[in-house]
CSV table of C-alpha atoms in Angstrom, one decimal:
chain,number,residue,atom,x,y,z
C,21,MET,CA,0.0,0.5,-0.4
C,22,THR,CA,1.1,3.7,-0.9
C,23,LYS,CA,2.4,5.6,2.5
C,24,ILE,CA,2.4,8.9,3.4
C,25,LEU,CA,4.0,10.3,6.4
C,26,ILE,CA,2.3,13.7,7.4
C,27,VAL,CA,4.6,15.8,10.1
C,28,ASP,CA,3.2,19.2,11.4
C,29,ASP,CA,2.9,19.9,15.6
C,30,ASP,CA,-1.0,19.8,15.2
C,31,PRO,CA,-2.6,17.5,15.4
C,32,ASP,CA,-5.7,18.3,14.2
C,33,MET,CA,-3.9,19.3,10.6
C,34,VAL,CA,-2.8,15.3,10.8
C,35,GLU,CA,-5.7,14.0,11.6
C,36,ALA,CA,-7.6,15.8,10.0
C,37,GLY,CA,-5.0,14.8,6.3
C,38,ARG,CA,-4.9,11.0,7.7
C,39,ILE,CA,-9.1,11.6,7.2
C,40,VAL,CA,-8.5,12.5,3.9
C,41,LEU,CA,-5.9,10.1,2.9
C,42,GLU,CA,-7.1,7.3,4.1
C,43,ALA,CA,-10.6,7.1,2.9
C,44,LYS,CA,-8.3,7.4,-0.6
C,45,GLY,CA,-6.5,4.4,0.6
C,46,TYR,CA,-2.6,5.2,1.8
C,47,GLU,CA,-1.5,4.5,4.4
C,48,VAL,CA,-0.7,7.4,6.7
C,49,VAL,CA,1.8,7.2,9.2
C,50,SER,CA,2.6,11.0,11.1
C,51,ALA,CA,5.0,13.1,13.3
C,52,ALA,CA,4.5,15.4,15.1
C,53,THR,CA,8.0,17.7,15.2
C,54,ALA,CA,11.2,17.1,12.2
C,55,PRO,CA,13.6,14.9,14.7
C,56,GLN,CA,10.5,11.8,15.1
C,57,GLY,CA,9.5,13.1,11.4
C,58,LEU,CA,13.9,11.5,10.6
C,59,SER,CA,12.7,9.1,12.7
C,60,VAL,CA,9.1,7.8,11.1
C,61,LEU,CA,11.0,8.0,7.6
C,62,GLU,CA,13.8,5.9,8.0
C,63,GLU,CA,12.0,3.0,9.4
C,64,ALA,CA,8.6,3.3,7.7
C,65,ASN,CA,9.6,4.6,4.0
C,66,PRO,CA,7.0,6.4,2.6
C,67,ASP,CA,6.8,6.8,-0.6
C,68,LEU,CA,5.7,10.3,0.0
C,69,MET,CA,6.0,13.4,2.8
C,70,ILE,CA,3.4,15.9,3.4
C,71,LEU,CA,5.6,18.5,5.5
C,72,ASP,CA,4.7,21.6,7.8
C,73,VAL,CA,6.3,25.4,7.2
C,74,MET,CA,6.5,25.9,10.9
C,75,MET,CA,7.0,23.8,14.3
C,76,GLU,CA,8.8,24.6,16.8
C,77,GLU,CA,11.1,26.9,14.8
C,78,PRO,CA,9.8,29.4,11.6
C,79,ASP,CA,11.9,27.0,9.5
C,80,ASP,CA,12.6,23.6,11.0
C,81,GLY,CA,10.6,22.0,8.2
C,82,ILE,CA,12.3,24.0,5.2
C,83,ARG,CA,15.3,22.3,7.5
C,84,MET,CA,14.1,18.9,7.6
C,85,ALA,CA,13.7,18.6,4.0
C,86,ARG,CA,17.3,19.4,2.9
C,87,ASP,CA,18.0,17.0,5.6
C,88,VAL,CA,16.1,14.6,4.4
C,89,ARG,CA,17.5,15.9,0.6
C,90,ARG,CA,21.3,15.1,1.9
C,91,LYS,CA,20.4,11.4,3.4
C,92,GLY,CA,19.4,10.9,-0.4
C,93,LEU,CA,16.0,10.5,-0.3
C,94,ASP,CA,14.1,12.0,-3.2
C,95,LEU,CA,10.9,10.7,-2.5
C,96,PRO,CA,8.0,14.0,-3.2
C,97,ILE,CA,7.7,16.5,-0.3
C,98,ILE,CA,4.3,18.7,-0.3
C,99,MET,CA,5.1,21.4,1.6
C,100,LEU,CA,2.2,22.7,3.1
C,101,THR,CA,2.2,25.7,4.5
C,102,SER,CA,0.8,29.6,6.3
C,103,VAL,CA,3.7,31.6,6.9
C,104,ASN,CA,4.1,32.9,3.3
C,105,VAL,CA,0.5,34.9,4.1
C,106,ALA,CA,1.2,35.3,8.1
C,107,MET,CA,4.7,36.8,8.0
C,108,GLY,CA,3.7,38.7,3.9
C,109,LEU,CA,7.2,36.6,2.9
C,110,GLN,CA,7.8,34.4,-0.3
C,111,ILE,CA,9.1,31.5,0.0
C,112,ASP,CA,9.0,28.6,-3.0
C,113,LYS,CA,10.7,25.4,-3.7
C,114,ASP,CA,13.9,25.9,-4.9
C,115,GLU,CA,16.3,23.0,-5.2
C,116,GLU,CA,18.8,24.2,-3.0
C,117,MET,CA,17.0,26.1,-0.5
C,118,VAL,CA,13.8,24.9,0.0
C,119,PRO,CA,14.1,20.7,-1.8
C,120,VAL,CA,10.0,20.3,-2.3
C,121,ASP,CA,8.3,19.4,-5.3
C,122,GLU,CA,4.9,20.9,-4.0
C,123,PHE,CA,4.2,24.4,-1.6
C,124,VAL,CA,0.9,25.0,-0.6
C,125,GLU,CA,-1.1,27.7,0.7
C,126,LYS,CA,-2.8,26.6,4.4
C,127,PRO,CA,-5.4,26.0,4.3
C,128,VAL,CA,-5.6,23.5,1.9
C,129,THR,CA,-9.0,21.5,0.0
C,130,PRO,CA,-9.4,18.3,0.4
C,131,GLN,CA,-9.5,17.5,-3.2
C,132,ALA,CA,-7.0,20.2,-3.8
C,133,LEU,CA,-4.7,17.8,-1.5
C,134,VAL,CA,-5.5,14.5,-3.1
C,135,ALA,CA,-4.8,15.4,-6.9
C,136,LYS,CA,-1.5,16.7,-5.9
C,137,VAL,CA,-0.6,13.7,-3.7
C,138,GLU,CA,-2.4,11.5,-6.9
C,139,GLN,CA,0.1,14.0,-9.5
C,140,LEU,CA,3.6,13.9,-7.7
C,141,LEU,CA,3.1,9.9,-7.0
C,142,SER,CA,2.0,9.0,-10.6
C,143,ALA,CA,4.9,11.6,-12.0
C,144,ARG,CA,7.4,9.6,-9.6
C,145,LYS,CA,5.7,5.8,-11.5
C,146,GLU,CA,6.6,7.4,-14.9
C,147,ALA,CA,9.6,8.7,-14.0
Z,11,MET,CA,8.4,70.9,11.4
Z,12,ILE,CA,7.7,70.1,15.2
Z,13,ASP,CA,5.9,72.3,16.8
Z,14,THR,CA,8.3,74.3,20.0
Z,15,ARG,CA,6.7,73.6,23.3
Z,16,ALA,CA,7.5,75.6,26.7
Z,17,GLN,CA,8.1,73.5,29.6
Z,18,ILE,CA,9.5,74.4,32.8
Z,19,LEU,CA,12.0,71.2,34.9
Z,20,LYS,CA,10.8,72.0,39.4
Z,21,VAL,CA,14.6,71.7,39.7
Z,22,ALA,CA,15.4,71.0,43.7
Z,23,ILE,CA,18.8,72.3,44.7
Z,24,VAL,CA,19.8,70.3,48.2
Z,25,ASP,CA,23.0,72.9,49.5
Z,26,ASP,CA,23.8,72.7,53.3
Z,27,GLU,CA,25.4,76.4,51.9
Z,28,GLU,CA,22.4,78.8,51.0
Z,29,LEU,CA,25.0,81.4,49.5
Z,30,LEU,CA,25.8,78.3,46.6
Z,31,GLY,CA,22.0,77.5,46.8
Z,32,LEU,CA,21.4,80.8,46.0
Z,33,ALA,CA,23.8,81.3,43.1
Z,34,VAL,CA,22.6,78.0,41.5
Z,35,ASP,CA,19.0,79.5,41.8
Z,36,ARG,CA,19.9,83.2,40.6
Z,37,ILE,CA,21.5,81.1,37.6
Z,38,LEU,CA,19.0,79.0,36.6
Z,39,SER,CA,16.4,80.8,36.8
Z,40,LYS,CA,17.5,82.8,33.9
Z,41,HIS,CA,19.0,79.3,32.1
Z,42,ARG,CA,16.5,78.1,29.1
Z,43,VAL,CA,18.0,75.0,26.9
Z,44,GLN,CA,16.4,74.3,23.6
Z,45,VAL,CA,16.1,70.5,22.8
Z,46,PRO,CA,16.0,71.0,19.2
Z,47,ASP,CA,15.4,67.7,17.9
Z,48,VAL,CA,12.5,67.0,20.2
Z,49,GLY,CA,10.7,71.0,19.8
Z,50,VAL,CA,10.7,71.9,23.4
Z,51,ASP,CA,12.1,74.8,25.4
Z,52,VAL,CA,12.9,74.6,28.9
Z,53,THR,CA,13.2,76.7,31.8
Z,54,TYR,CA,14.1,76.5,34.9
Z,55,ALA,CA,11.7,76.8,38.6
Z,56,SER,CA,13.9,75.7,40.9
Z,57,THR,CA,13.4,75.3,45.3
Z,58,ARG,CA,16.7,75.5,47.7
Z,59,PHE,CA,16.7,73.2,50.6
Z,60,VAL,CA,19.5,73.3,53.0
Z,61,SER,CA,19.2,69.6,54.4
Z,62,GLY,CA,18.0,66.1,53.1
Z,63,GLU,CA,15.4,66.3,55.8
Z,64,ALA,CA,14.3,69.3,54.1
Z,65,LEU,CA,14.3,67.9,50.4
Z,66,LEU,CA,12.2,64.8,51.7
Z,67,ALA,CA,9.5,66.4,54.0
Z,68,SER,CA,8.9,68.9,51.0
Z,69,VAL,CA,8.5,64.6,48.4
Z,70,ALA,CA,6.6,63.4,51.3
Z,71,ALA,CA,4.3,65.9,51.2
Z,72,GLY,CA,3.4,65.6,47.8
Z,73,ALA,CA,6.7,67.9,45.9
Z,74,GLU,CA,7.5,66.3,42.7
Z,75,PHE,CA,10.5,67.6,40.9
Z,76,ASP,CA,12.6,66.7,37.5
Z,77,LEU,CA,16.1,67.3,38.4
Z,78,MET,CA,17.7,67.6,41.7
Z,79,LEU,CA,21.0,69.8,42.2
Z,80,LEU,CA,22.8,67.3,45.9
Z,81,ASP,CA,25.8,68.3,47.1
Z,82,LEU,CA,27.4,64.6,48.8
Z,83,LYS,CA,28.2,66.2,51.9
Z,84,LEU,CA,25.3,67.5,54.0
Z,85,PRO,CA,25.1,67.6,57.6
Z,86,GLY,CA,22.6,64.8,58.8
Z,87,MET,CA,21.6,63.0,56.0
Z,88,SER,CA,24.4,62.4,53.3
Z,89,GLY,CA,23.7,62.5,49.8
Z,90,LEU,CA,24.0,59.1,49.2
Z,91,ASP,CA,21.7,58.2,52.6
Z,92,ILE,CA,19.1,60.6,50.3
Z,93,LEU,CA,19.3,58.4,47.1
Z,94,THR,CA,19.0,55.5,48.7
Z,95,GLU,CA,15.6,56.9,50.5
Z,96,LEU,CA,14.1,57.9,47.7
Z,97,ASN,CA,15.1,55.0,45.6
Z,98,LYS,CA,13.0,53.3,48.4
Z,99,GLN,CA,10.1,55.6,47.5
Z,100,ASN,CA,10.4,54.9,44.2
Z,101,GLN,CA,11.2,58.3,43.3
Z,102,HIS,CA,13.6,59.5,41.0
Z,103,ILE,CA,14.0,62.5,40.2
Z,104,LEU,CA,17.2,62.9,37.7
Z,105,THR,CA,20.7,64.0,40.1
Z,106,ILE,CA,23.7,66.0,39.3
Z,107,MET,CA,25.6,65.8,43.0
Z,108,ILE,CA,27.8,68.6,43.4
Z,109,THR,CA,30.8,67.7,45.8
Z,110,ALA,CA,34.7,68.9,46.5
Z,111,TYR,CA,36.3,65.5,46.9
Z,112,ALA,CA,33.9,62.6,45.1
Z,113,THR,CA,36.0,59.5,45.4
Z,114,PHE,CA,36.0,56.8,43.6
Z,115,GLU,CA,34.2,55.1,46.0
Z,116,THR,CA,31.7,57.3,46.5
Z,117,ALA,CA,31.6,58.1,43.0
Z,118,VAL,CA,30.7,54.4,42.0
Z,119,GLN,CA,28.0,54.3,44.9
Z,120,ALA,CA,26.5,57.2,43.4
Z,121,THR,CA,25.4,56.0,40.3
Z,122,LYS,CA,23.9,52.9,41.5
Z,123,LEU,CA,21.5,55.1,43.0
Z,124,GLY,CA,20.8,56.5,39.8
Z,125,GLY,CA,23.0,59.3,40.3
Z,126,TYR,CA,23.4,61.2,36.5
Z,127,ASP,CA,26.6,63.3,36.7
Z,128,PHE,CA,28.6,65.1,39.3
Z,129,LEU,CA,29.6,68.4,39.2
Z,130,ALA,CA,33.2,69.3,41.0
Z,131,LYS,CA,33.0,72.1,43.6
Z,132,PRO,CA,34.1,75.1,43.1
Z,133,PHE,CA,32.2,75.3,39.4
Z,134,THR,CA,31.7,77.9,37.3
Z,135,PRO,CA,28.4,78.7,36.4
Z,136,GLU,CA,29.3,78.0,32.3
Z,137,GLU,CA,29.9,74.3,34.0
Z,138,LEU,CA,26.9,74.0,35.8
Z,139,ARG,CA,24.5,75.2,32.4
Z,140,TYR,CA,26.6,72.9,30.8
Z,141,ALA,CA,25.9,70.1,32.9
Z,142,ILE,CA,22.1,71.3,33.4
Z,143,ARG,CA,22.4,70.5,29.2
Z,144,ARG,CA,23.1,67.4,28.9
Z,145,ALA,CA,20.6,66.5,32.2
Z,146,THR,CA,18.4,68.4,30.3
Z,147,ASN,CA,18.8,66.3,27.2
Z,148,GLN,CA,18.0,63.3,29.1
Z,149,LEU,CA,15.5,64.3,30.8
Z,150,ILE,CA,13.5,65.3,28.0
Z,151,ILE,CA,15.0,63.2,25.0
Z,152,ASN,CA,13.5,60.0,28.1
Z,153,ARG,CA,10.4,61.8,27.9
Z,154,GLU,CA,9.4,62.1,24.6
Z,155,ALA,CA,11.2,58.6,24.4
Z,156,ARG,CA,8.2,57.1,26.9
Z,157,ARG,CA,5.0,59.5,24.9
Z,158,LEU,CA,5.6,58.3,21.8
Z,159,ALA,CA,5.9,54.3,23.7
Z,160,GLU,CA,2.8,55.1,25.7
Z,161,GLU,CA,1.6,56.0,21.6
Z,162,LYS,CA,2.4,53.4,20.8
Z,163,ARG,CA,0.7,50.9,22.7
Z,164,GLN,CA,-3.3,53.1,23.0
Z,165,VAL,CA,-2.7,52.4,19.1
Z,166,ARG,CA,-1.8,49.2,19.5
Z,167,PHE,CA,-4.9,48.6,22.2
Z,168,ASN,CA,-7.6,49.6,19.9
Z,169,PHE,CA,-6.6,48.2,16.4
Z,170,ILE,CA,-6.5,45.4,18.9
Z,171,SER,CA,-9.8,46.1,20.4
Z,172,VAL,CA,-10.8,47.0,17.2
Z,173,LEU,CA,-9.8,44.0,15.3
Z,174,SER,CA,-11.4,41.5,18.4
Z,175,HIS,CA,-14.4,42.9,17.7
Z,176,GLU,CA,-14.9,42.2,13.9
Z,177,LEU,CA,-13.4,39.0,14.4
Z,178,LYS,CA,-15.6,37.4,17.4
Z,179,ALA,CA,-18.7,38.0,15.1
Z,180,PRO,CA,-17.7,35.6,12.5
Z,181,ILE,CA,-16.6,32.9,15.3
Z,182,ASN,CA,-19.9,32.7,16.9
Z,183,ALA,CA,-21.0,32.2,13.6
Z,184,ILE,CA,-19.1,29.1,12.8
Z,185,ASP,CA,-19.9,27.9,16.2
Z,186,GLY,CA,-23.3,28.3,15.6
Z,187,TYR,CA,-24.1,26.4,13.0
Z,188,LEU,CA,-21.7,23.5,14.4
Z,189,LYS,CA,-23.5,23.3,16.4
Z,190,ILE,CA,-26.5,22.9,14.8
Z,191,LEU,CA,-24.6,20.6,11.6
Z,192,ARG,CA,-23.4,18.3,14.8
Z,193,GLU,CA,-27.1,16.5,15.8
Z,194,ASP,CA,-27.4,14.6,12.6
Z,195,GLU,CA,-24.4,13.3,12.5
Z,196,PRO,CA,-22.7,9.6,13.3
Z,197,PRO,CA,-20.0,9.9,15.7
Z,198,ASP,CA,-16.9,10.2,13.5
Z,199,ARG,CA,-18.3,13.2,12.0
Z,200,GLN,CA,-19.8,14.3,15.7
Z,201,HIS,CA,-15.7,14.1,16.4
Z,202,MET,CA,-14.4,16.1,13.3
Z,203,ILE,CA,-17.1,19.1,14.5
Z,204,ASP,CA,-15.8,18.6,17.8
Z,205,ARG,CA,-12.6,19.4,17.5
Z,206,SER,CA,-13.6,22.5,15.6
Z,207,LEU,CA,-15.7,23.2,18.5
Z,208,ILE,CA,-12.9,23.1,20.7
Z,209,ARG,CA,-10.3,25.5,18.0
Z,210,LEU,CA,-12.4,27.9,17.6
Z,211,ASP,CA,-12.7,27.5,21.4
Z,212,GLY,CA,-8.7,28.7,21.2
Z,213,MET,CA,-9.4,31.3,19.0
Z,214,ARG,CA,-11.4,33.1,21.1
Z,215,LYS,CA,-9.5,32.8,24.3
Z,216,LEU,CA,-6.4,34.2,22.3
Z,217,ILE,CA,-8.4,37.3,21.8
Z,218,PHE,CA,-9.9,37.7,25.2
Z,219,ASP,CA,-6.5,37.3,26.3
Z,220,LEU,CA,-5.7,39.9,23.6
Z,221,LEU,CA,-7.4,42.1,25.0
Z,222,ASP,CA,-6.7,41.5,27.7
Z,223,LEU,CA,-2.8,42.5,27.6
Z,224,THR,CA,-3.4,45.3,25.3
Z,225,ARG,CA,-5.9,46.6,27.7
Z,226,ILE,CA,-2.9,46.6,30.5
Z,227,GLU,CA,-0.4,47.8,28.9
Z,228,SER,CA,-2.3,51.2,27.6
Z,229,GLY,CA,-3.3,51.3,30.8
Z,230,GLN,CA,-6.8,51.9,29.6
Z,231,LYS,CA,-8.2,48.6,32.2
Z,232,GLU,CA,-9.5,51.1,34.9
Z,233,ARG,CA,-8.9,49.7,37.6
Z,234,HIS,CA,-10.0,49.5,41.7
Z,235,PHE,CA,-8.4,49.1,44.4
Z,236,ARG,CA,-9.2,47.6,47.6
Z,237,ALA,CA,-8.4,45.1,50.9
Z,238,VAL,CA,-7.7,41.6,48.1
Z,239,ASP,CA,-7.8,38.3,50.6
Z,240,LEU,CA,-5.6,37.0,48.3
Z,241,ARG,CA,-6.4,33.0,50.3
Z,242,ALA,CA,-9.9,33.9,49.2
Z,243,SER,CA,-9.5,34.7,45.9
Z,244,ALA,CA,-6.8,31.8,45.2
Z,245,LYS,CA,-9.7,28.9,46.7
Z,246,SER,CA,-12.3,30.7,43.8
Z,247,ALA,CA,-9.6,30.4,40.8
Z,248,ILE,CA,-8.8,27.0,41.8
Z,249,GLU,CA,-12.2,25.9,42.1
Z,250,LEU,CA,-12.6,27.7,38.5
Z,251,PHE,CA,-9.6,24.1,37.7
Z,252,ALA,CA,-10.7,21.5,40.2
Z,253,ASP,CA,-12.8,19.3,37.5
Z,254,GLU,CA,-10.3,19.7,35.0
Z,255,ALA,CA,-7.2,18.6,37.5
Z,256,SER,CA,-8.8,15.9,38.9
Z,257,SER,CA,-10.5,14.1,35.9
Z,258,ARG,CA,-6.0,14.1,35.0
Z,259,GLY,CA,-5.7,13.0,39.0
Z,260,ILE,CA,-3.7,16.6,39.7
Z,261,THR,CA,-4.1,17.4,43.2
Z,262,ILE,CA,-4.1,21.3,44.3
Z,263,ASP,CA,-2.8,22.3,47.6
Z,264,LEU,CA,-3.3,25.8,48.6
Z,265,ARG,CA,-1.1,26.2,51.9
Z,266,ALA,CA,-1.8,30.2,53.4
Z,267,ASP,CA,-1.9,29.5,57.0
Z,268,GLU,CA,-3.3,32.9,57.5
Z,269,PRO,CA,-5.5,35.7,54.8
Z,270,ALA,CA,-3.1,37.2,53.1
Z,271,GLU,CA,-4.3,40.8,52.7
Z,272,MET,CA,-2.6,43.9,49.5
Z,273,GLN,CA,-4.2,46.6,48.0
Z,274,ALA,CA,-4.9,45.5,44.5
Z,275,ASP,CA,-7.6,45.6,41.5
Z,276,PRO,CA,-9.7,42.0,42.1
Z,277,GLU,CA,-10.1,41.5,38.5
Z,278,GLU,CA,-5.9,42.0,37.7
Z,279,ILE,CA,-4.5,39.6,40.7
Z,280,GLU,CA,-7.8,37.2,39.0
Z,281,ILE,CA,-5.9,37.5,36.0
Z,282,ILE,CA,-2.7,35.7,37.8
Z,283,LEU,CA,-4.1,33.5,40.1
Z,284,ASN,CA,-6.1,32.0,37.1
Z,285,ASN,CA,-3.6,32.5,34.6
Z,286,LEU,CA,-0.6,30.1,36.9
Z,287,ILE,CA,-3.3,27.4,38.2
Z,288,SER,CA,-4.7,26.6,34.7
Z,289,ASN,CA,-0.9,26.6,33.4
Z,290,ALA,CA,0.1,23.9,36.8
Z,291,VAL,CA,-3.1,22.4,35.5
Z,292,LYS,CA,-2.5,21.9,32.1
Z,293,TYR,CA,1.7,21.5,31.8
Z,294,ASN,CA,1.4,18.6,35.3
Z,295,LYS,CA,1.9,15.4,34.4
Z,296,ASP,CA,-1.4,13.0,35.4
Z,297,GLY,CA,-1.6,12.1,38.6
Z,298,GLY,CA,-0.1,14.6,39.3
Z,299,GLU,CA,0.5,17.5,42.0
Z,300,VAL,CA,0.1,21.6,42.3
Z,301,THR,CA,0.7,24.1,44.8
Z,302,VAL,CA,-0.6,27.2,45.5
Z,303,SER,CA,1.0,29.9,47.8
Z,304,VAL,CA,-0.1,33.0,49.2
Z,305,ALA,CA,1.9,35.1,51.6
Z,306,HIS,CA,1.6,38.9,52.7
Z,307,VAL,CA,4.7,40.0,52.7
Z,308,GLY,CA,6.3,43.6,54.0
Z,309,ALA,CA,3.6,46.5,51.5
Z,310,GLY,CA,2.8,43.4,49.4
Z,311,ALA,CA,1.9,40.0,48.5
Z,312,ARG,CA,3.8,36.9,47.2
Z,313,ILE,CA,1.9,34.7,45.4
Z,314,THR,CA,3.9,30.9,44.5
Z,315,VAL,CA,2.2,28.1,42.1
Z,316,ALA,CA,4.5,24.9,41.6
Z,317,ASP,CA,4.2,22.0,39.8
Z,318,THR,CA,5.0,18.5,39.0
Z,319,GLY,CA,4.9,19.2,34.9
Z,320,VAL,CA,7.1,18.2,32.4
Z,321,GLY,CA,9.8,21.9,33.5
Z,322,LEU,CA,11.4,23.9,31.4
Z,323,LYS,CA,14.8,23.7,29.6
Z,324,PRO,CA,17.1,27.2,30.8
Z,325,GLU,CA,16.5,28.5,27.3
Z,326,GLU,CA,13.0,28.0,27.1
Z,327,SER,CA,12.2,30.1,30.8
Z,328,ALA,CA,14.6,33.1,29.6
Z,329,ARG,CA,12.0,33.2,26.8
Z,330,LEU,CA,9.0,32.1,28.0
Z,331,PHE,CA,7.0,35.7,29.4
Z,332,ASN,CA,7.6,37.2,26.3
Z,333,GLU,CA,4.1,37.6,23.9
Z,334,PHE,CA,2.7,34.4,21.8
Z,335,VAL,CA,5.8,31.7,23.1
Z,336,ARG,CA,4.8,28.8,23.9
Z,337,ILE,CA,7.3,26.0,24.6
Z,338,LYS,CA,6.6,23.5,22.1
Z,339,ASN,CA,7.9,19.5,21.9
Z,340,ASP,CA,6.2,16.0,22.3
Z,341,ASP,CA,4.8,17.2,25.7
Z,342,THR,CA,2.9,20.2,25.4
Z,343,LEU,CA,1.5,18.9,22.1
Z,344,LYS,CA,-1.7,18.7,22.7
Z,345,ILE,CA,-1.7,21.8,25.2
Z,346,MET,CA,-3.9,24.5,24.4
Z,347,GLY,CA,-2.8,27.8,25.1
Z,348,SER,CA,-2.7,31.4,23.8
Z,349,GLY,CA,1.1,32.6,24.4
Z,350,LEU,CA,0.2,35.6,26.3
Z,351,GLY,CA,-0.7,34.5,30.0
Z,352,LEU,CA,2.2,34.7,31.5
Z,353,SER,CA,2.9,37.9,29.5
Z,354,THR,CA,0.7,39.4,30.6
Z,355,VAL,CA,1.1,37.8,34.2
Z,356,ARG,CA,4.1,39.9,34.0
Z,357,LYS,CA,2.8,43.1,32.8
Z,358,ILE,CA,0.6,43.4,35.7
Z,359,ALA,CA,3.4,42.6,38.1
Z,360,HIS,CA,5.6,45.3,36.8
Z,361,LEU,CA,2.1,47.6,37.4
Z,362,TYR,CA,2.7,46.7,40.9
Z,363,GLY,CA,5.9,46.9,41.0
Z,364,GLY,CA,7.0,43.8,41.6
Z,365,GLU,CA,8.0,40.6,39.5
Z,366,ALA,CA,7.1,37.6,38.0
Z,367,THR,CA,9.6,34.7,37.8
Z,368,VAL,CA,10.5,30.9,37.1
Z,369,MET,CA,12.7,28.7,38.8
Z,370,SER,CA,12.4,25.2,36.8
Z,371,LYS,CA,13.8,22.4,36.6
Z,372,GLU,CA,13.5,20.5,33.1
Z,373,GLY,CA,11.6,17.0,33.7
Z,374,ALA,CA,10.9,18.0,37.7
Z,375,GLY,CA,8.5,20.7,37.6
Z,376,SER,CA,7.9,24.6,37.6
Z,377,THR,CA,7.4,27.2,40.8
Z,378,PHE,CA,6.1,30.0,39.4
Z,379,THR,CA,6.4,33.4,41.8
Z,380,VAL,CA,4.9,36.1,41.5
Z,381,THR,CA,5.6,39.1,43.9
Z,382,LEU,CA,2.9,42.4,44.1
Z,383,ARG,CA,4.1,45.3,46.5
Z,384,ASP,CA,0.6,47.3,47.3
Z,385,GLY,CA,-1.3,49.1,44.5
Z,386,HIS,CA,-2.7,52.9,44.8
Z,387,GLU,CA,-5.0,55.1,42.9
Z,388,ALA,CA,-2.7,56.9,40.9
């Protein structure tokens, strides 16, 4: 079964994502902090990761994405954020600094989230 | 272009040499200082005292001074005694110390007590005017900075109070609809709606906390002082959290042998106690303990709330009282809070000339202490 890791410090965001994705037949594992996320990543070996940009620190999601790439893992990463609007920032994906596949502003509709997940997974399969 | 405003600074001249006092008085009466950066034009009105006792009596009778020229060597109380006494009374008068023989030790001590500048005897009128000009600049610029900070707090308060009211309406509408929807839903959907309602409550709490905080820091809150028994206040605050505590097997003890009375605004005491006790329960481990102690101390009181919870790292303790700081880790993940409670507690403590502090050991628990001095109507 295709496995998705959600890393978010807000338990409601994790649960909502889990409900949506499990209904589509995905298996969902989760973590609340970046270090926890890295260890789940190694244990569970997920096919895709949904990552919140801001957990304990304003940018630890971004740092985690970099750590994941540095480990040589190339699974698709969707980064969820509400910081752009809240802080007036313009962060976008960037191979070097923000090595993620998609950058999505919260709130995201269930349909949009599922569509992104399906799109990234099928692109990976074709490649 | 800044309008020039005229300001008269009240100067206390404290010197047992009457002739010197008189000479200083005469020079100041003709002196005029312009602080162009802030557009203030300053003149001086002096009062002469021949002893520290006379000055303190006048201050006790309600006289206020902006600036003081203080002879360090006086019969009776010394200049340092006077500075110490004024500090005790929380009277801060910008002070230029006059002395014939300033030793390094005296200078250090006087500066520690808040002395601003030295003038060595004998001094020329020009030296006096220079010292006065320096002190005046300091005083006026400090005041201007305070005025701007005050204005900023008012703007922030006005903005936040409008914003809060605007936010409450949509929250209430969402709340209402969700409660209607909830009735006919199966349990798993009811659970989602319940989570939504809990998060809405969190938002409401955030708005109330934000209003409390800005109302207090802007001085918009009307303060009514009366004798408050902290033991009784603590009892009712503990009752508020009794259900939440007992549902997690947490016991709350009140340690107060006798009533702890102080002059305070009951609403402010309530905010302090509620925040501290609520935190001590929220961040405790199941089956833990909360110990609340209140005691009358000097002309005020001390409140201590200790928990047996997750505790804090030293670097977390350091920033805990800042606004919107929430310590996030595995232990605190599911705990909701606005990150404003402790910041508000500290602001209230400062209003009472007191302090809010925390002692904590990671994994063992935290002890919060708030000291307060009796409040008086402004």
